[in-house]
Every structure is written in C-alpha cells, then in structure tokens.
Short mmCIF file of C-alpha atoms and ligand atoms in Angstrom, two decimals:
data_model
loop_
_atom_site.label_atom_id
_atom_site.label_comp_id
_atom_site.label_asym_id
_atom_site.label_seq_id
_atom_site.Cartn_x
_atom_site.Cartn_y
_atom_site.Cartn_z
CA UNK A 1 -4.99 20.00 -13.22
CA UNK A 2 -5.37 23.81 -12.05
CA UNK A 3 -1.28 23.81 -10.79
CA UNK A 4 0.11 22.92 -14.25
CA UNK A 5 3.93 21.41 -13.91
CA UNK A 6 3.37 19.44 -17.21
CA UNK A 7 7.31 19.19 -18.15
CA UNK A 8 7.68 18.85 -21.93
CA UNK A 9 9.51 15.84 -23.82
CA UNK A 10 11.00 14.60 -27.22
CA UNK A 11 11.89 10.85 -28.13
CA UNK A 12 15.33 10.04 -27.41
CA UNK A 13 14.58 6.34 -28.72
CA UNK A 14 12.11 4.11 -29.16
CA UNK A 15 13.40 0.35 -29.32
CA UNK A 16 11.69 -2.86 -29.81
CA UNK A 17 11.90 -4.65 -26.98
CA UNK A 18 10.12 -7.64 -27.48
CA UNK A 19 6.95 -9.18 -29.71
CA UNK A 20 4.64 -6.12 -29.62
CA UNK A 21 6.70 -4.59 -27.08
CA UNK A 22 8.51 -0.99 -27.09
CA UNK A 23 10.46 0.53 -25.44
CA UNK A 24 10.81 4.69 -25.01
CA UNK A 25 12.87 7.56 -24.52
CA UNK A 26 12.32 11.25 -22.61
CA UNK A 27 14.32 13.23 -22.53
CA UNK A 28 13.18 17.02 -21.77
CA UNK A 29 13.27 20.25 -24.15
CA UNK A 30 14.90 22.33 -21.81
CA UNK A 31 17.29 20.32 -20.50
CA UNK A 32 17.29 20.42 -17.06
CA UNK A 33 17.40 17.42 -15.31
CA UNK A 34 14.02 15.38 -15.33
CA UNK A 35 12.74 14.45 -11.44
CA UNK A 36 14.05 11.69 -9.42
CA UNK A 37 11.38 9.10 -8.81
CA UNK A 38 10.42 6.00 -6.08
CA UNK A 39 9.22 2.87 -7.85
CA UNK A 40 6.17 2.46 -8.69
CA UNK A 41 5.26 4.94 -10.51
CA UNK A 42 4.54 6.48 -13.07
CA UNK A 43 3.24 9.96 -15.50
CA UNK A 44 0.79 10.34 -16.69
CA UNK A 45 1.69 10.65 -20.96
CA UNK A 46 -0.34 13.27 -23.01
CA UNK A 47 -0.41 13.03 -26.38
CA UNK A 48 -1.63 15.28 -30.14
CA UNK A 49 -3.36 12.11 -32.15
CA UNK A 50 -3.69 14.50 -34.91
CA UNK A 51 -6.67 16.42 -32.98
CA UNK A 52 -7.53 14.80 -31.02
CA UNK A 53 -5.44 14.49 -27.17
CA UNK A 54 -4.15 11.26 -25.79
CA UNK A 55 -4.13 11.07 -22.38
CA UNK A 56 -2.55 7.59 -20.63
CA UNK A 57 -0.40 7.02 -17.52
CA UNK A 58 2.71 4.59 -18.62
CA UNK A 59 5.09 3.20 -15.43
CA UNK A 60 8.45 4.59 -14.71
CA UNK A 61 10.63 1.82 -15.81
CA UNK A 62 14.14 3.66 -16.00
CA UNK A 63 16.08 4.30 -12.68
CA UNK A 64 14.41 6.58 -10.62
CA UNK A 65 17.83 7.84 -9.66
CA UNK A 66 18.00 8.49 -13.19
CA UNK A 67 16.82 11.78 -14.76
CA UNK A 68 18.92 12.39 -17.60
CA UNK A 69 15.58 9.62 -19.15
CA UNK A 70 12.51 8.93 -18.04
CA UNK A 71 12.08 5.13 -20.14
CA UNK A 72 8.22 3.61 -19.92
CA UNK A 73 7.68 0.59 -22.07
CA UNK A 74 4.08 -0.04 -24.09
CA UNK A 75 2.81 -2.75 -24.77
CA UNK A 76 0.58 -2.69 -28.68
CA UNK A 77 -2.52 -3.87 -27.51
CA UNK A 78 -4.57 -5.39 -30.30
CA UNK A 79 -8.00 -3.63 -28.85
CA UNK A 80 -6.56 -0.40 -28.32
CA UNK A 81 -8.41 3.10 -28.03
CA UNK A 82 -5.76 4.83 -29.75
CA UNK A 83 -3.13 5.72 -26.83
CA UNK A 84 -0.84 1.77 -27.38
CA UNK A 85 -1.45 2.20 -31.17
CA UNK A 86 -0.33 5.88 -31.26
CA UNK A 87 3.18 5.90 -29.66
CA UNK A 88 3.63 2.37 -31.78
CA UNK A 89 2.68 2.94 -35.00
CA UNK A 90 2.82 6.81 -35.86
CA UNK A 91 5.67 8.34 -32.93
CA UNK A 92 8.25 8.91 -34.57
CA UNK A 93 12.91 9.55 -32.74
CA UNK A 94 12.36 13.56 -32.25
CA UNK A 95 8.75 14.03 -31.54
CA UNK A 96 7.42 16.17 -28.75
CA UNK A 97 5.41 15.01 -26.14
CA UNK A 98 3.99 16.60 -22.95
CA UNK A 99 4.62 14.72 -19.87
CA UNK A 100 3.00 14.52 -16.10
CA UNK A 101 4.89 14.40 -13.24
CA UNK A 102 5.54 11.11 -11.59
CA UNK A 103 3.05 9.71 -8.52
CA UNK A 104 3.79 6.99 -7.08
CA UNK A 105 0.29 4.63 -5.77
CA UNK A 106 2.65 1.34 -5.49
CA UNK A 107 4.90 2.54 -3.57
CA UNK A 108 7.21 0.27 -1.70
CA UNK A 109 6.90 -0.55 1.53
CA UNK A 110 10.22 0.26 3.42
CA UNK A 111 9.30 -1.51 6.66
CA UNK A 112 8.82 -4.82 4.65
CA UNK A 113 11.35 -8.03 5.70
CA UNK A 114 11.00 -9.36 2.30
CA UNK A 115 9.10 -7.28 -1.42
CA UNK A 116 8.37 -10.60 -3.55
CA UNK A 117 6.55 -9.10 -6.93
CA UNK A 118 4.61 -11.02 -9.45
CA UNK A 119 4.39 -9.60 -12.35
CA UNK A 120 2.23 -10.89 -15.67
CA UNK A 121 3.43 -8.79 -19.43
CA UNK A 122 3.88 -6.13 -19.23
CA UNK A 123 3.12 -5.50 -15.39
CA UNK A 124 6.65 -5.54 -15.06
CA UNK A 125 7.14 -1.96 -15.72
CA UNK A 126 7.13 -0.41 -12.38
CA UNK A 127 9.43 -3.35 -11.03
CA UNK A 128 12.04 -2.62 -13.38
CA UNK A 129 13.01 0.68 -11.51
CA UNK A 130 11.33 -1.59 -7.61
CA UNK A 131 14.03 -3.48 -8.40
CA UNK A 132 16.36 -1.07 -8.76
CA UNK A 133 15.37 0.97 -5.98
CA UNK A 134 15.55 -1.92 -3.81
CA UNK A 135 19.56 -2.82 -4.62
CA UNK A 136 20.73 0.21 -4.08
CA UNK A 137 19.04 0.01 -0.47
CA UNK A 138 19.97 -3.47 -0.29
CA UNK A 139 16.49 -4.53 0.25
CA UNK A 140 14.83 -8.72 0.03
CA UNK A 141 13.44 -8.81 -3.70
CA UNK A 142 12.69 -11.87 -5.36
CA UNK A 143 10.82 -11.24 -8.09
CA UNK A 144 8.01 -14.03 -10.72
CA UNK A 145 7.42 -12.90 -13.71
CA UNK A 146 4.51 -14.69 -16.10
CA UNK A 147 4.22 -13.98 -19.95
CA UNK A 148 2.96 -15.82 -22.84
CA UNK A 149 6.70 -16.70 -24.09
CA UNK A 150 9.74 -16.43 -24.71
CA UNK A 151 8.99 -14.01 -28.50
CA UNK A 152 6.34 -11.69 -25.81
CA UNK A 153 7.92 -11.07 -22.73
CA UNK A 154 10.38 -8.53 -22.47
CA UNK A 155 14.03 -7.59 -20.62
CA UNK A 156 13.88 -11.71 -18.95
CA UNK A 157 16.76 -12.38 -19.90
CA UNK A 158 18.25 -8.51 -18.57
CA UNK A 159 16.67 -8.94 -15.84
CA UNK A 160 18.30 -12.26 -14.89
CA UNK A 161 21.59 -11.11 -16.10
CA UNK A 162 21.31 -7.86 -13.73
CA UNK A 163 20.23 -9.74 -10.63
CA UNK A 164 20.10 -13.38 -10.75
CA UNK A 165 18.12 -16.16 -11.72
CA UNK A 166 17.44 -16.43 -8.49
CA UNK A 167 15.60 -13.78 -7.34
CA UNK A 168 13.93 -13.31 -10.66
CA UNK A 169 12.11 -16.39 -11.51
CA UNK A 170 10.49 -17.11 -14.77
CA UNK A 171 7.33 -18.85 -16.43
CA UNK A 172 5.91 -19.35 -19.56
CA UNK A 173 2.95 -20.24 -20.20
CA UNK A 174 2.64 -21.97 -23.05
CA UNK A 175 5.46 -23.94 -22.34
CA UNK A 176 2.81 -24.94 -19.49
CA UNK A 177 5.43 -23.32 -16.75
CA UNK A 178 3.51 -21.23 -14.34
CA UNK A 179 3.78 -19.20 -10.79
CA UNK A 180 3.51 -22.41 -8.14
CA UNK A 181 1.52 -19.05 -6.08
CA UNK A 182 0.74 -20.89 -3.47
CA UNK A 183 3.78 -22.36 -2.22
CA UNK A 184 5.57 -18.97 -3.47
CA UNK A 185 3.24 -17.15 -0.49
CA UNK A 186 3.11 -19.98 2.12
CA UNK A 187 6.27 -19.94 3.06
CA UNK A 188 7.39 -16.21 3.11
CA UNK A 189 8.82 -14.33 6.59
CA UNK A 190 6.32 -12.67 8.92
CA UNK A 191 6.93 -9.78 7.49
CA UNK A 192 7.20 -10.05 4.29
CA UNK A 193 5.22 -7.61 0.79
CA UNK A 194 4.16 -8.34 -1.73
CA UNK A 195 3.02 -6.63 -4.79
CA UNK A 196 1.44 -8.27 -7.93
CA UNK A 197 1.07 -5.89 -11.34
CA UNK A 198 -0.59 -6.77 -14.26
CA UNK A 199 -4.46 -8.33 -16.50
CA UNK A 200 -6.43 -8.40 -13.79
CA UNK A 201 -7.74 -12.16 -13.60
CA UNK A 202 -3.88 -12.78 -12.72
CA UNK A 203 -4.02 -9.46 -10.05
CA UNK A 204 -8.38 -11.25 -7.63
CA UNK A 205 -6.24 -14.67 -8.61
CA UNK A 206 -3.12 -13.88 -6.14
CA UNK A 207 -5.23 -11.38 -3.88
CA UNK A 208 -7.26 -13.81 -2.92
CA UNK A 209 -4.63 -16.96 -2.42
CA UNK A 210 -2.64 -14.19 -0.22
CA UNK A 211 -6.20 -13.55 1.13
CA UNK A 212 -7.15 -17.06 2.10
CA UNK A 213 -4.05 -18.54 3.25
CA UNK A 214 -3.58 -14.78 5.93
CA UNK A 215 -1.70 -12.60 4.50
CA UNK A 216 -2.98 -9.18 6.03
CA UNK A 217 -4.81 -6.79 3.56
CA UNK A 218 -1.75 -4.27 4.87
CA UNK A 219 1.54 -6.20 3.07
CA UNK A 220 -0.36 -6.90 -0.12
CA UNK A 221 -0.38 -4.53 -3.12
CA UNK A 222 -1.71 -4.34 -6.76
CA UNK A 223 -1.51 -2.46 -10.00
CA UNK A 224 -4.05 -2.27 -12.58
CA UNK A 225 -4.58 0.57 -15.01
CA UNK A 226 -7.72 0.11 -16.43
CA UNK A 227 -8.40 1.25 -20.02
CA UNK A 228 -11.59 2.90 -19.81
CA UNK A 229 -13.53 0.51 -21.77
CA UNK A 230 -15.67 1.67 -24.43
CA UNK A 231 -19.87 1.61 -24.55
CA UNK A 232 -22.69 4.14 -25.74
CA UNK A 233 -22.95 7.33 -26.25
CA UNK A 234 -24.48 9.12 -23.95
CA UNK A 235 -25.03 12.91 -22.04
CA UNK A 236 -23.63 14.70 -19.65
CA UNK A 237 -24.78 17.64 -18.13
CA UNK A 238 -22.15 19.79 -15.78
CA UNK A 239 -24.01 21.87 -13.07
CA UNK A 240 -21.15 23.99 -12.61
CA UNK A 241 -19.43 25.05 -15.89
CA UNK A 242 -22.81 24.70 -16.90
CA UNK A 243 -22.11 23.09 -20.83
CA UNK A 244 -23.83 19.63 -21.49
CA UNK A 245 -21.18 17.94 -23.80
CA UNK A 246 -22.02 14.57 -25.19
CA UNK A 247 -19.39 12.09 -24.24
CA UNK A 248 -18.39 9.61 -27.12
CA UNK A 249 -18.68 5.76 -27.68
CA UNK A 250 -14.27 5.58 -27.28
CA UNK A 251 -14.45 8.47 -25.08
CA UNK A 252 -14.23 9.05 -21.00
CA UNK A 253 -16.01 11.64 -19.68
CA UNK A 254 -13.58 12.48 -17.62
CA UNK A 255 -11.80 13.06 -21.60
CA UNK A 256 -14.89 14.31 -23.05
CA UNK A 257 -15.17 17.57 -20.17
CA UNK A 258 -10.91 17.78 -21.30
CA UNK A 259 -12.24 17.92 -24.72
CA UNK A 260 -14.42 20.93 -23.80
CA UNK A 261 -11.83 22.47 -22.28
CA UNK A 262 -13.44 21.86 -18.81
CA UNK A 263 -10.63 21.26 -16.71
CA UNK A 264 -11.18 18.93 -13.89
CA UNK A 265 -8.99 16.41 -11.26
CA UNK A 266 -7.71 13.54 -12.32
CA UNK A 267 -4.02 11.45 -11.31
CA UNK A 268 -3.99 7.90 -12.39
CA UNK A 269 -6.98 7.63 -15.69
CA UNK A 270 -6.77 3.98 -14.94
CA UNK A 271 -10.15 4.29 -11.62
CA UNK A 272 -7.75 3.58 -8.71
CA UNK A 273 -6.65 6.46 -6.91
CA UNK A 274 -10.40 8.64 -5.99
CA UNK A 275 -8.96 12.11 -7.78
CA UNK A 276 -11.67 11.91 -10.39
CA UNK A 277 -13.78 11.03 -8.23
CA UNK A 278 -17.84 13.40 -8.91
CA UNK A 279 -21.25 14.08 -7.12
CA UNK A 280 -24.05 13.08 -9.68
CA UNK A 281 -27.02 14.53 -9.44
CA UNK A 282 -29.03 12.90 -11.60
CA UNK A 283 -28.75 10.06 -13.78
CA UNK A 284 -30.84 9.07 -16.54
CA UNK A 285 -29.84 5.17 -16.95
CA UNK A 286 -27.67 2.94 -14.84
CA UNK A 287 -24.22 4.11 -13.80
CA UNK A 288 -21.37 1.28 -14.87
CA UNK A 289 -18.55 1.65 -12.38
CA UNK A 290 -15.70 0.58 -13.92
CA UNK A 291 -13.34 1.52 -11.29
CA UNK A 292 -11.24 -0.16 -8.23
CA UNK A 293 -11.69 2.96 -6.39
CA UNK A 294 -15.10 2.84 -4.85
CA UNK A 295 -16.15 0.13 -2.06
CA UNK A 296 -19.83 -1.70 -2.74
CA UNK A 297 -22.13 0.53 -1.49
CA UNK A 298 -21.22 4.25 -2.81
CA UNK A 299 -21.16 2.30 -6.23
CA UNK A 300 -24.48 1.59 -4.82
CA UNK A 301 -26.00 4.60 -4.01
CA UNK A 302 -25.59 6.28 -7.21
CA UNK A 303 -24.45 9.36 -5.77
CA UNK A 304 -20.42 9.51 -7.34
CA UNK A 305 -18.89 7.85 -10.01
CA UNK A 306 -15.26 7.74 -11.48
CA UNK A 307 -15.59 9.99 -14.20
CA UNK A 308 -11.95 8.53 -16.19
CA UNK A 309 -13.08 4.65 -16.07
CA UNK A 310 -16.72 5.07 -15.49
CA UNK A 311 -19.45 5.22 -18.48
CA UNK A 312 -23.88 5.25 -18.59
CA UNK A 313 -25.51 3.35 -20.01
CA UNK A 314 -28.82 5.72 -20.64
CA UNK A 315 -29.42 8.59 -21.76
CA UNK A 316 -28.08 11.80 -19.35
CA UNK A 317 -25.46 12.51 -16.32
CA UNK A 318 -25.66 15.66 -14.77
CA UNK A 319 -22.52 15.63 -12.66
CA UNK A 320 -21.59 18.08 -10.38
CA UNK A 321 -18.41 19.83 -12.01
CA UNK B 1 -3.47 17.55 34.50
CA UNK B 2 -3.29 15.85 30.87
CA UNK B 3 -3.20 17.20 27.14
CA UNK B 4 -5.47 15.07 25.12
CA UNK B 5 -6.73 15.54 21.81
CA UNK B 6 -3.29 14.06 19.97
CA UNK B 7 -3.74 12.33 16.83
CA UNK B 8 -1.07 9.52 18.03
CA UNK B 9 -3.45 7.92 21.07
CA UNK B 10 -3.37 4.61 20.24
CA UNK B 11 -6.24 2.92 19.58
CA UNK B 12 -7.29 -0.87 21.47
CA UNK B 13 -9.54 -1.45 18.46
CA UNK B 14 -10.69 -5.74 19.78
CA UNK B 15 -8.51 -8.95 20.02
CA UNK B 16 -11.45 -10.20 17.27
CA UNK B 17 -10.09 -12.91 16.66
CA UNK B 18 -9.01 -13.63 11.78
CA UNK B 19 -10.67 -16.61 10.80
CA UNK B 20 -8.37 -16.61 7.78
CA UNK B 21 -4.90 -16.54 9.66
CA UNK B 22 -2.81 -19.75 9.37
CA UNK B 23 -1.72 -18.92 12.93
CA UNK B 24 -2.39 -17.21 15.48
CA UNK B 25 -0.35 -16.01 18.07
CA UNK B 26 -1.10 -14.05 21.76
CA UNK B 27 1.02 -12.08 23.65
CA UNK B 28 -1.00 -11.12 26.94
CA UNK B 29 -0.31 -9.99 30.70
CA UNK B 30 -2.03 -10.14 33.52
CA UNK B 31 -5.91 -9.22 32.87
CA UNK B 32 -5.55 -9.52 29.46
CA UNK B 33 -6.02 -13.45 29.01
CA UNK B 34 -9.63 -12.18 29.39
CA UNK B 35 -9.20 -11.24 27.01
CA UNK B 36 -8.48 -14.40 24.94
CA UNK B 37 -10.80 -15.67 26.81
CA UNK B 38 -13.98 -13.19 26.08
CA UNK B 39 -12.79 -14.05 22.23
CA UNK B 40 -13.57 -18.48 22.98
CA UNK B 41 -16.75 -17.88 24.06
CA UNK B 42 -16.90 -15.77 21.16
CA UNK B 43 -16.43 -18.34 17.93
CA UNK B 44 -15.57 -20.68 19.65
CA UNK B 45 -12.10 -22.80 21.05
CA UNK B 46 -11.14 -23.81 17.71
CA UNK B 47 -8.45 -20.75 16.50
CA UNK B 48 -6.22 -22.75 19.64
CA UNK B 49 -5.50 -25.20 17.63
CA UNK B 50 -2.97 -23.12 15.84
CA UNK B 51 -2.55 -20.17 18.35
CA UNK B 52 0.82 -19.79 20.43
CA UNK B 53 -0.39 -17.91 23.77
CA UNK B 54 2.12 -16.92 25.57
CA UNK B 55 1.58 -15.08 29.04
CA UNK B 56 3.47 -12.46 31.76
CA UNK B 57 2.31 -15.25 34.46
CA UNK B 58 -0.63 -17.17 35.32
CA UNK B 59 -1.77 -18.78 32.18
CA UNK B 60 -5.37 -19.35 30.48
CA UNK B 61 -7.82 -22.55 31.94
CA UNK B 62 -7.90 -23.57 27.97
CA UNK B 63 -6.02 -25.89 26.01
CA UNK B 64 -4.23 -24.53 22.92
CA UNK B 65 -1.33 -26.03 21.17
CA UNK B 66 1.31 -24.18 22.65
CA UNK B 67 0.66 -22.45 26.33
CA UNK B 68 4.53 -21.51 27.86
CA UNK B 69 4.15 -19.46 31.07
CA UNK B 70 7.23 -15.95 31.77
CA UNK B 71 8.32 -14.84 35.27
CA UNK B 72 7.77 -11.22 33.67
CA UNK B 73 7.70 -8.76 31.52
CA UNK B 74 11.32 -8.47 29.85
CA UNK B 75 11.35 -11.94 29.53
CA UNK B 76 8.58 -12.73 27.50
CA UNK B 77 8.98 -9.91 25.36
CA UNK B 78 12.50 -11.55 24.51
CA UNK B 79 10.95 -15.02 23.71
CA UNK B 80 7.44 -13.24 21.25
CA UNK B 81 10.97 -11.50 19.29
CA UNK B 82 12.11 -14.62 18.38
CA UNK B 83 8.53 -16.27 17.87
CA UNK B 84 8.04 -13.91 15.16
CA UNK B 85 11.60 -14.28 12.87
CA UNK B 86 10.50 -17.74 13.21
CA UNK B 87 6.82 -17.01 12.61
CA UNK B 88 4.81 -17.08 8.85
CA UNK B 89 2.74 -14.69 6.74
CA UNK B 90 0.52 -15.68 6.99
CA UNK B 91 0.63 -15.76 10.92
CA UNK B 92 -2.05 -13.16 13.50
CA UNK B 93 -0.14 -11.28 16.48
CA UNK B 94 -2.68 -10.28 19.19
CA UNK B 95 -1.67 -8.77 22.55
CA UNK B 96 -3.77 -7.91 25.22
CA UNK B 97 -2.65 -6.05 28.92
CA UNK B 98 -2.25 -3.49 30.17
CA UNK B 99 -1.29 0.12 28.23
CA UNK B 100 2.60 -0.59 29.01
CA UNK B 101 2.52 -4.07 27.81
CA UNK B 102 1.01 -3.70 24.73
CA UNK B 103 3.41 -0.45 23.91
CA UNK B 104 6.36 -2.85 23.38
CA UNK B 105 5.49 -5.74 22.65
CA UNK B 106 3.87 -3.64 20.06
CA UNK B 107 7.78 -2.44 19.43
CA UNK B 108 8.83 -5.64 19.62
CA UNK B 109 6.93 -6.38 16.06
CA UNK B 110 7.41 -3.81 14.26
CA UNK B 111 11.55 -3.81 14.60
CA UNK B 112 10.22 -7.11 13.34
CA UNK B 113 8.41 -5.73 10.40
CA UNK B 114 5.61 -5.95 10.66
CA UNK B 115 3.18 -3.08 10.21
CA UNK B 116 0.64 -2.34 13.22
CA UNK B 117 -2.59 -2.58 11.27
CA UNK B 118 -1.94 -5.90 11.32
CA UNK B 119 -1.33 -6.22 14.86
CA UNK B 120 -4.53 -6.77 17.19
CA UNK B 121 -4.51 -4.98 19.67
CA UNK B 122 -7.29 -4.33 23.32
CA UNK B 123 -6.49 -2.89 26.96
CA UNK B 124 -6.88 -4.31 30.47
CA UNK B 125 -6.11 -3.56 33.50
CA UNK B 126 -4.36 -0.80 34.54
CA UNK B 127 -4.67 1.96 32.57
CA UNK B 128 -1.33 3.65 34.31
CA UNK B 129 1.07 4.60 31.12
CA UNK B 130 4.04 4.38 30.17
CA UNK B 131 5.89 7.90 30.01
CA UNK B 132 9.80 8.96 29.17
CA UNK B 133 10.83 12.12 29.82
CA UNK B 134 11.36 14.69 26.76
CA UNK B 135 14.31 15.75 28.60
CA UNK B 136 16.06 13.46 30.54
CA UNK B 137 14.59 11.11 27.95
CA UNK B 138 14.85 8.50 30.65
CA UNK B 139 11.00 6.58 30.85
CA UNK B 140 8.90 5.62 34.02
CA UNK B 141 6.65 2.69 33.86
CA UNK B 142 3.31 2.40 35.69
CA UNK B 143 2.85 5.96 36.03
CA UNK B 144 -1.24 6.91 37.42
CA UNK B 145 -1.24 10.87 37.79
CA UNK B 146 -0.39 14.14 36.28
CA UNK B 147 1.84 15.85 36.71
CA UNK B 148 3.65 12.91 38.65
CA UNK B 149 8.25 13.18 39.48
CA UNK B 150 10.15 12.23 36.89
CA UNK B 151 12.20 8.34 37.96
CA UNK B 152 14.99 9.42 36.60
CA UNK B 153 16.32 13.50 36.40
CA UNK B 154 13.06 14.72 38.65
CA UNK B 155 11.68 17.18 37.04
CA UNK B 156 7.40 17.00 37.08
CA UNK B 157 5.70 16.24 34.06
CA UNK B 158 3.20 16.45 32.40
CA UNK B 159 1.80 14.03 30.93
CA UNK B 160 0.32 14.64 27.29
CA UNK B 161 -1.46 12.17 24.78
CA UNK B 162 1.23 12.53 22.57
CA UNK B 163 2.61 8.88 22.38
CA UNK B 164 5.65 6.79 20.31
CA UNK B 165 5.55 3.89 18.93
CA UNK B 166 8.68 3.90 18.24
CA UNK B 167 9.75 4.52 22.05
CA UNK B 168 6.79 3.09 23.07
CA UNK B 169 6.22 5.24 25.55
CA UNK B 170 3.92 8.66 26.43
CA UNK B 171 5.68 11.61 26.14
CA UNK B 172 5.99 13.59 29.64
CA UNK B 173 7.43 18.06 29.79
CA UNK B 174 7.61 19.53 32.40
CA UNK B 175 5.48 22.03 33.55
CA UNK B 176 7.95 24.24 36.20
CA UNK B 177 9.88 25.31 33.39
CA UNK B 178 10.24 29.00 34.28
CA UNK B 179 9.55 29.10 37.75
CA UNK B 180 10.61 25.76 38.50
CA UNK B 181 8.56 24.53 43.12
CA UNK B 182 4.98 25.92 41.04
CA UNK B 183 3.96 22.29 39.97
CA UNK B 184 -0.34 21.86 40.35
CA UNK B 185 -0.97 18.55 42.61
CA UNK B 186 -0.50 15.35 40.78
CA UNK B 187 -4.14 14.22 39.86
CA UNK B 188 -4.23 10.06 39.55
CA UNK B 189 -5.69 10.56 35.97
CA UNK B 190 -4.33 6.96 34.99
CA UNK B 191 -5.66 4.81 38.33
S1 FES C 401 -8.07 10.11 -12.31
FE1 FES C 401 -7.40 8.28 -10.31
S2 FES C 401 -9.63 6.86 -10.88
FE2 FES C 401 -10.33 8.17 -11.80
#
C-alpha cells in the first residue's frame, strides 16, 4: 500500500484451543495501544518464512475494545499454502510479525432488530468479536455454530457459558446434529439480519435458502476468505512497471508482484473486497477467476482480474500495473 | 425556484413485485392503487393470495388475502406499524402514493429496522412536497410552490431537494433572511 500504517507486533502467547486450532495473542512492539476495531474486522498478517514473505488475512476474535492485544485463531489446514503451517509449526512466543490496521468487510448492520450468526468451524472467529460488541450494545443476537465434533470445535464451551445456551446453539456433524436453517430462517421478525462465515459450501447453502425464503439481499451478510488456489506457472507482464515476472505454482499474482518489489493495492487478499482489481491488457491463455467480487459479466469480459486470488491457465498475461 | 442536484433526493424505482417474497404488504394512498393494479396486469394476480393491502380511502377492485381501508393517512400509518411489528422476514413492503405519504410510511418502516433499500416504492399522484422549515422545524404538508410560506412561523422558504429520511421531509430555508420582504413570487413547482 502506498501509505504504510502497518504495525510491528510480538507474539505474547500461543494457546492450543482445540484439535488443530491455535490462538495467537499479539502485542505491539512499541508498547502503544492497538486501535479499537469493530466486530467482524480482520488484519493482514505478514510473516517472514525463511526468505518468503507471506501475507494472510485473519479475523480478529478478541474484544474490539481491548487495546492491549489482538487475538486471532488459526486452523491448521491439510493442504496449507504455508501460512497456517508457518503459524502452527514455526512461530514461537516472542517472535515478531507485522500486521495491517484492522479492516472490516463484514460489519454488523446496527440498524437490525435482531442478528443471527451462523458459523461453520473456524468461521466462528469474527462472531466472537461481534458478540462481544453486541453484548455491550445490548443488541439481540443468537449464534448457530456447526462443528465437526466436540474435539475439533473451538470455544463452544466458553461461548455457551458466557452467553447462555439459548443464545449459543451448537451442532456436531459426527453426532448428526445440523443447523435447522429452514426453520430458523422462516421464523424471524422483520428487520432481522443474517451473517454467515464458514466453508464456501455452507455459505452458499444458507444464502440460497434465505433468498428462497424471501430474505432481501440487504439483510444477508457473509465472509469467506478464499486462499489463492495453486495452478500452473505463467508470466505476467507489468506494463507500467516495465517488468515481466513469473508467477509460481503456489503463488498468487499479487504475491509475485510484491516479491518483485512492486507495490500493488490490496485489502482482503481473499477475493472479496475489490481493492486489487487490475486491468488486463492482454492474455495468452484463460483467466481463472477465483474471486467473489466481480460480476459474471466482468469475468466473462476478460478485461479485469482480481490479482489476489485469480490466475491464468496458459502462457502469460499483461497487466496495467 | 428550487435547489436541485442534491443526492438525498429520493428516487422511486417502481413496485416490481418480488416473487420470492413469502408475503407482500402494501401501503397505498390515492392514485397509488393504480400502481398495484399495474403489477397485477404485469405479473398476474397470484401474489395477491399472500398479500395484505392497506389503503387510504377506496380499496382497489381486486381480491387479496387481506384488505383494509383507513380513513386518513395517520390511521393507516398506525396500522402499518402494527403490521410491521408482527411481520416475519420474507415479507416485502410496497409503498405507493404521493411523496409525502411514501416518506411517512418509509419512516415507520425504518423505525422498525427495515433497510430502506429493500422497500419497493412508486410515486403516483400529486408531486406536492412535505417540507420542514429548517428554522422553526415545523413541517408543512402539500407544498406546491417554491418559495412558500411556512405554515408555522411564517418565513418565506425556498424548497431544496435536500431530503431527510428520518423526518420524511424536504428542507426549506429562508429565502429573504438578509432583507425580509424581498422574496420572489411563489412559482408552482410541485403540482
Ligand atoms: S485484495 Fe480484496 S479482492 Fe483482492
């Protein structure tokens, strides 16, 4: 980014909270208070893994008004591109990282009469900050939280204790307990907002049901962080920077651009915000659009690409960058 | 005389029945019932089976699941408020009539936490405006000219396109503050 507002932080604690889930507590190196954020916000964590710079977005899950530390929870994923593996296996207490300012692409609509949160697995994290905020604002909310099983599920005991079982409902796949989405969505007072965070399939399923039950899009909110998908190696010619770079199998165009020392705009790094949209000046191959930001017409036009998650199947692409 | 080009001026994009909605709630006034009849022509009458229609005055000549006629706008607004409190998600709200009516019904909906973008509106009938005097805060209904005389404090007010959803009114500002009595003659702008 052109204005650097990044903050240097240090890992103050690492806690294993469930099978494959660790919580990281980050404090500022300079000892200053961290900015207050709003529930649903995320930060981009920059980590130096050897000589490789990784930047991943993580939802903030600590209390939005706690300025002493930020907390994130990270799931160790099987086919990790490295971010989660690095945090789980290599990061130690006392290590330094760089984080961005908090940014909220998943805010609560405070005008809502009632708020329903639906979380799948690690998708619980933004809701933890939201529920903290809503409790302080005395807003009416309930959480429906689906997990694989009791061992892999994070925080459900604490959440039920803190907010009571009638507001925190839990479901475990292995016990054949599933969120009764239809029944929930069919019986909400007008003015209710729905928020979904979890695996893509779950988000699509819930949003489609809500739409079919007549929920207007203004009341539907979701967040998914898409990790850039791997693919074939290709070349990217950056017209304005007069450089041609190679995008590796496990690299996004944005990461390759940054590795070449060029500053490109981004916010979410997950194909959701639209900030990294770049004009395509030419393409030898097919653009694989992996984002959820562009409209189908834009994708079909081949004139624009979200460089944080999308790539090219073919030889090369020329970008206005 | 009118101050235009202000972003807050509402736009009414038409009733367009949302066939995915499970219930349809209509609040209609005056020629607003024509907008409903046009929808019946456009998409058929089936949606009326799951519709509640609240009207000021005469009811449209259709068969809906529920129809109710209110003698005046304030009575209708009261009823609308109760309907919205009891309504479930999946209910779509449709408003049609004069701007002043749409604005006041919209305000009731906003107070019930409904996102205004999800409300379908169609302007029918007179273009007369509901204007708030920014000086005494009194609201004058049915304003047809600009400038006009505030019904409360008597100042000569210029009507602006500056609209407040919270108040359901356009803003009127004194046009001859420097030299009282020099206001231009009123021109009919909102017949
Ligand atoms: S950075 Fe948000 S869409 Fe690419």
